[in-house]
mmCIF file of C-alpha atoms in Angstrom:
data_model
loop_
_atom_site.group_PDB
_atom_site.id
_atom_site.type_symbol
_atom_site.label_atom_id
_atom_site.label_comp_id
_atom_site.label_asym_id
_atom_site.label_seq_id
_atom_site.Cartn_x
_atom_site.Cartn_y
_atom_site.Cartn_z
ATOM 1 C CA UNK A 1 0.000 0.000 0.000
ATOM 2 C CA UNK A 2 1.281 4.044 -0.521
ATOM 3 C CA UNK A 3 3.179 4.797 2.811
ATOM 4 C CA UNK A 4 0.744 7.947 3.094
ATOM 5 C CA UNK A 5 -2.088 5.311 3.088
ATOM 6 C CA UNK A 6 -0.264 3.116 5.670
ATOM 7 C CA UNK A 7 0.288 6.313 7.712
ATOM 8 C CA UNK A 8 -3.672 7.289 7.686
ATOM 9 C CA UNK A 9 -4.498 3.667 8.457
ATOM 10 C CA UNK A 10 -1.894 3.101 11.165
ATOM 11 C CA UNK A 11 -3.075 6.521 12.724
ATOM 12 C CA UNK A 12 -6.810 5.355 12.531
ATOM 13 C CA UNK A 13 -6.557 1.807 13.797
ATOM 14 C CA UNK A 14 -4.652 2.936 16.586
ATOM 15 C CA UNK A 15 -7.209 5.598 17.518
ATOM 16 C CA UNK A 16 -9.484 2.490 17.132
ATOM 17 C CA UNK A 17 -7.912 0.446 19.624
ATOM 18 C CA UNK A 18 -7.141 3.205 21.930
ATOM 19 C CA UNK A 19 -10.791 4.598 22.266
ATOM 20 C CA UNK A 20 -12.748 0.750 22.090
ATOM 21 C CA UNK A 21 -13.637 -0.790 25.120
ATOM 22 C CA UNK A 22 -13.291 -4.326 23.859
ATOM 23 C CA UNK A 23 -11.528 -5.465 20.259
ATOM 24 C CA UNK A 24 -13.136 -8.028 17.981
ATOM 25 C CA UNK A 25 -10.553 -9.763 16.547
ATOM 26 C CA UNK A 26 -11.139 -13.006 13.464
ATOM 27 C CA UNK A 27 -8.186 -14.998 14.418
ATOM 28 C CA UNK A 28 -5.484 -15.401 17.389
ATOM 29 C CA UNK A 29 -2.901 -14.315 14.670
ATOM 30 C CA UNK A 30 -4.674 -10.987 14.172
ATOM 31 C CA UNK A 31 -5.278 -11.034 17.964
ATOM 32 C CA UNK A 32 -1.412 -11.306 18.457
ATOM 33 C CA UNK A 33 -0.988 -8.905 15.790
ATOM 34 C CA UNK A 34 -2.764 -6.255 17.796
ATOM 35 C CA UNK A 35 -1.092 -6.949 20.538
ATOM 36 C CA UNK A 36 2.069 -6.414 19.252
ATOM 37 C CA UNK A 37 1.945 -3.631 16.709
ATOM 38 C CA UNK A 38 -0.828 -1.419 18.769
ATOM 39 C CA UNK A 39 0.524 -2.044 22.287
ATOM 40 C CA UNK A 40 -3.042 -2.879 23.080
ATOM 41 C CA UNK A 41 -3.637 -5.685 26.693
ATOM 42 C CA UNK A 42 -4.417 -9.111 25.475
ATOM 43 C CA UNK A 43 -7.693 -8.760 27.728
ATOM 44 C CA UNK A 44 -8.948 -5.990 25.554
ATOM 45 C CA UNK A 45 -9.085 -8.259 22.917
ATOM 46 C CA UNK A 46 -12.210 -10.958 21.979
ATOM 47 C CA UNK A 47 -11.410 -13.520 19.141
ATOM 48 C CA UNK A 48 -14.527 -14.188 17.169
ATOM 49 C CA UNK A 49 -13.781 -16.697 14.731
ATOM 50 C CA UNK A 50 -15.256 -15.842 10.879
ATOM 51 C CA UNK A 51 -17.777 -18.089 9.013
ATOM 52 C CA UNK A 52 -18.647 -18.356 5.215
ATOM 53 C CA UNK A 53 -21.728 -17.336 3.197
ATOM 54 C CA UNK A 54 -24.524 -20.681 3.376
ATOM 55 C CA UNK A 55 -24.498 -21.397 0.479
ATOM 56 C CA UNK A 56 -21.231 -23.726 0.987
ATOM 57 C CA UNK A 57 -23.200 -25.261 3.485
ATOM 58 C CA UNK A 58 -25.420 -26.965 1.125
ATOM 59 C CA UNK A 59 -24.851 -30.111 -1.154
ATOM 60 C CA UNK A 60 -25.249 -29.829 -4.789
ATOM 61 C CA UNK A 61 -27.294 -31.957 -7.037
ATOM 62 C CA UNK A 62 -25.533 -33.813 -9.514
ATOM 63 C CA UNK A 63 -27.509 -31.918 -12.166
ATOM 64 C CA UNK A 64 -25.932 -28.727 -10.556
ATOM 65 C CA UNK A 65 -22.775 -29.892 -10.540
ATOM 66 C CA UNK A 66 -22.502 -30.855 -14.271
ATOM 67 C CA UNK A 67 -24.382 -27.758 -15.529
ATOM 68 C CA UNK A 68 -21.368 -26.102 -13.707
ATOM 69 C CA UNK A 69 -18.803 -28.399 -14.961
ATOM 70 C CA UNK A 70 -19.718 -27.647 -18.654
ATOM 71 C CA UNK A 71 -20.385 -23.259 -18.099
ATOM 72 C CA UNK A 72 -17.136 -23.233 -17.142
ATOM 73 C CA UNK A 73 -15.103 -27.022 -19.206
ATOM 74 C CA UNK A 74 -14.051 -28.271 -15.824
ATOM 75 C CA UNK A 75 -12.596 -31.341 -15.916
ATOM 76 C CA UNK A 76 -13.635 -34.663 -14.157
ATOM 77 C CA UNK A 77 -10.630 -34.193 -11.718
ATOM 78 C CA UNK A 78 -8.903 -30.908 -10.619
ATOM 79 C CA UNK A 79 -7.006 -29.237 -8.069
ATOM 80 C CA UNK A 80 -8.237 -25.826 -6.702
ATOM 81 C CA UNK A 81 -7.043 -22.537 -5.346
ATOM 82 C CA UNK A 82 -9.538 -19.775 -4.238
ATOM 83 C CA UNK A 83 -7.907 -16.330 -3.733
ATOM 84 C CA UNK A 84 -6.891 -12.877 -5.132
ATOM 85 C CA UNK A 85 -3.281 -13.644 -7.301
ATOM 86 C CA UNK A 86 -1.312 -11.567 -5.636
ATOM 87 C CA UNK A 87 2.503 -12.279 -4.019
ATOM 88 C CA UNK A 88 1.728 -13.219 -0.455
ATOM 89 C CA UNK A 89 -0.889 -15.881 -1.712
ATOM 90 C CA UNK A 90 1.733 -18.125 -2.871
ATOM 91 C CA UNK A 91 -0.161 -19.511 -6.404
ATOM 92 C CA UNK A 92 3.189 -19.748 -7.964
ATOM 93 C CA UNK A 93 4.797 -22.351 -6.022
ATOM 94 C CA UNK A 94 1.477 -24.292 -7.313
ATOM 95 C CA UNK A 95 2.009 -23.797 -10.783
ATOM 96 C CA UNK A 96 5.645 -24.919 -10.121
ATOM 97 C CA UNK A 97 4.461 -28.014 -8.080
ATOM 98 C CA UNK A 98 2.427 -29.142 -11.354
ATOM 99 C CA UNK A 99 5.491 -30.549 -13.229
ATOM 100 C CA UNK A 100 5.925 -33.098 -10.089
ATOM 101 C CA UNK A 101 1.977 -34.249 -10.781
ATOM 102 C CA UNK A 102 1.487 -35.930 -13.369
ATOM 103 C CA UNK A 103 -2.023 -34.970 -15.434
ATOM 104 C CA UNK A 104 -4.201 -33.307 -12.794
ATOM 105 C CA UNK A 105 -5.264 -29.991 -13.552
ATOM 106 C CA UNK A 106 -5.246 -26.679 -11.692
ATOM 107 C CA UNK A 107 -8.542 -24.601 -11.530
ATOM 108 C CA UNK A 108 -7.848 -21.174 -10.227
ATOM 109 C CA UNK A 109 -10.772 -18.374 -9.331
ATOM 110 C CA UNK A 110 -9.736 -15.494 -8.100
ATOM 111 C CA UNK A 111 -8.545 -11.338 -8.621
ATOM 112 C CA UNK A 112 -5.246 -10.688 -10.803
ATOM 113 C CA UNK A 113 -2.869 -8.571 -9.945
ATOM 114 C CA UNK A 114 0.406 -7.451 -11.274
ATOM 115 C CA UNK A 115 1.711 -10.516 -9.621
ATOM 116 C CA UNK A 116 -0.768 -12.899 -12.293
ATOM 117 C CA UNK A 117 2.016 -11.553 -15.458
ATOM 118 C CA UNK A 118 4.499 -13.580 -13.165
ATOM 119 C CA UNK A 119 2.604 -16.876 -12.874
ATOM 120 C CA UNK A 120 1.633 -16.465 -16.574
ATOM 121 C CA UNK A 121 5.092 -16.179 -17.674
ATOM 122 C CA UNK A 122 6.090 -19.092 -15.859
ATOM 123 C CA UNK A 123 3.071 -21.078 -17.077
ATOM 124 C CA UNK A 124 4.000 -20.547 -20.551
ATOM 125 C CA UNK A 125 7.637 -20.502 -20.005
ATOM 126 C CA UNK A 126 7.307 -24.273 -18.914
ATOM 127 C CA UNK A 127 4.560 -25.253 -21.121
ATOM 128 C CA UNK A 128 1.795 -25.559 -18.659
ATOM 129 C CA UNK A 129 -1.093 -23.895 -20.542
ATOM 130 C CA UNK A 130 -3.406 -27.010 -21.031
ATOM 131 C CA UNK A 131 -2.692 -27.874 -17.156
ATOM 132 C CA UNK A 132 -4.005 -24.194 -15.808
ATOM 133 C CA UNK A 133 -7.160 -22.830 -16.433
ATOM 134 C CA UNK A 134 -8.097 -19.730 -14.745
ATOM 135 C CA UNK A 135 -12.069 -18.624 -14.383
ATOM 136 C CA UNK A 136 -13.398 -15.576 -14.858
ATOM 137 C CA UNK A 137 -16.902 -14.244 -13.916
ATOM 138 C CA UNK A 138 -17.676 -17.214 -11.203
ATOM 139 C CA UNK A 139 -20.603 -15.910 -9.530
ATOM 140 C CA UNK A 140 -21.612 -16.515 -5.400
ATOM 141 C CA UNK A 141 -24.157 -19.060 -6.078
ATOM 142 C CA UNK A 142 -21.490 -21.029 -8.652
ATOM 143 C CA UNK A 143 -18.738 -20.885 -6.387
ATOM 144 C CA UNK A 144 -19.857 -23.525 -4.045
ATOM 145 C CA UNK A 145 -20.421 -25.683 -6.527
ATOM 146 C CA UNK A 146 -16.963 -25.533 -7.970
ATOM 147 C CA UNK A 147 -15.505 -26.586 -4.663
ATOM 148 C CA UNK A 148 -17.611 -29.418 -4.459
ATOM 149 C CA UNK A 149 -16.396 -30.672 -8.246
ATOM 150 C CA UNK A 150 -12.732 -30.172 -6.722
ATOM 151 C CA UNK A 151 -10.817 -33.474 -6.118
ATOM 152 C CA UNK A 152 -8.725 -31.291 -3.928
ATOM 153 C CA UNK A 153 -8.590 -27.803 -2.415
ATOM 154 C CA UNK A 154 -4.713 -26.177 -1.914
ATOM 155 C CA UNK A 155 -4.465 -22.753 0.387
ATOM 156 C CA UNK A 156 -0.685 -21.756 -0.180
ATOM 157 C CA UNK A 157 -0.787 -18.322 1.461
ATOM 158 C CA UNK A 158 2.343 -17.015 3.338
ATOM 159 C CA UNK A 159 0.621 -14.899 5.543
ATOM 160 C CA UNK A 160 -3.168 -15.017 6.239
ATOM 161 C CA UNK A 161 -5.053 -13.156 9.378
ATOM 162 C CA UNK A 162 -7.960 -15.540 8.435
ATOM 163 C CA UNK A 163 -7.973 -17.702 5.231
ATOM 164 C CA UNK A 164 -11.898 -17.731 4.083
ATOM 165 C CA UNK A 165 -11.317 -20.591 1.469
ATOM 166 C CA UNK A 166 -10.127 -22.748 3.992
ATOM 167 C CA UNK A 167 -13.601 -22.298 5.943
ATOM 168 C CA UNK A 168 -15.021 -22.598 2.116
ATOM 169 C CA UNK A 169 -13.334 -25.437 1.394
ATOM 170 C CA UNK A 170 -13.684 -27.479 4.847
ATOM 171 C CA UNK A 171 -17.734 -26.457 4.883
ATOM 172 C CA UNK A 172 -18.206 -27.487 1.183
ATOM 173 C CA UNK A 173 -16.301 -31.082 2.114
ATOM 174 C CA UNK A 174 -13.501 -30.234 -0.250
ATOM 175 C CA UNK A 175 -10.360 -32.334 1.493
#
């Protein structure tokens, strides 16, 4: 982020924390992170763990699945990643792991970045088109459904305060 933004939003959360009489925090990493970078007493501080939308709740019809599976050429098997491609999410070392699996495909949803001209440029550098297929326009209601059609779900983030696909992936059965 600008370091003028990162000034403004330092400024603010601190306010924040000094002025609340009790801190909601999603995690025990982002509780620990408050801690330490705000100065703010660990009994201050309430972790209330996040959730995901319902709809990965439920299970999908077969008919649901395979209308899904042909909007959007899925394959029978696949391995997924849910998350914006940026640095810090880690899809690269995916797309690097591929050559050491032999014929599974990746499915990737998910916002580019900058950072997506980098995992392109390996892709094609090592040949990998046919083995990555990244989806555009996946809607709320589809979403679900794609994690259900996954033979397996991968998270590679370096640094998460939370990590909503995992809570996707775990509530939609997804190993």
């Amino acid at each position: 982020y600008p370091f003028l933004d990162r000034k403004i939003y330092n400024k603010k959360f601190r306010h924040a924390c000094d002025i609340a009489d009790t801190i909601i925090a999603i995690s025990e990493e982002t509780k620990r992170d408050i801690e330490k970078y705000f100065f703010i007493p660990e009994n201050k501080i309430q972790v209330v763990y996040q959730s995901c939308d319902e709809a990965f709740y439920k299970t999908y019809s077969e008919a649901a699945k395979k209308s899904i599976q042909e909007k959007f050429k899925l394959p029978a098997d696949f391995l997924f990643y849910v998350g914006t491609i940026e640095e810090r999410k880690n899809l690269l070392t995916i797309v690097k792991a591929l050559k050491n699996v032999k014929d599974i495909p990746l499915v990737v949803v998910g916002r580019k970045t900058s950072y997506f001209e980098k995992v392109k440029a390996y892709i094609k550098e090592h040949k990998l088109e046919q083995r990555v297929l990244f989806l555009e326009n996946v809607s709320n209601q589809e979403l679900p459904v794609i994690y259900q059609l996954a033979s397996i779900f991968i998270f590679p983030s370096l640094f998460e305060g939370f990590g909503i696909p995992i809570i996707e992936a775990l509530t939609s059965k997804t190993p």
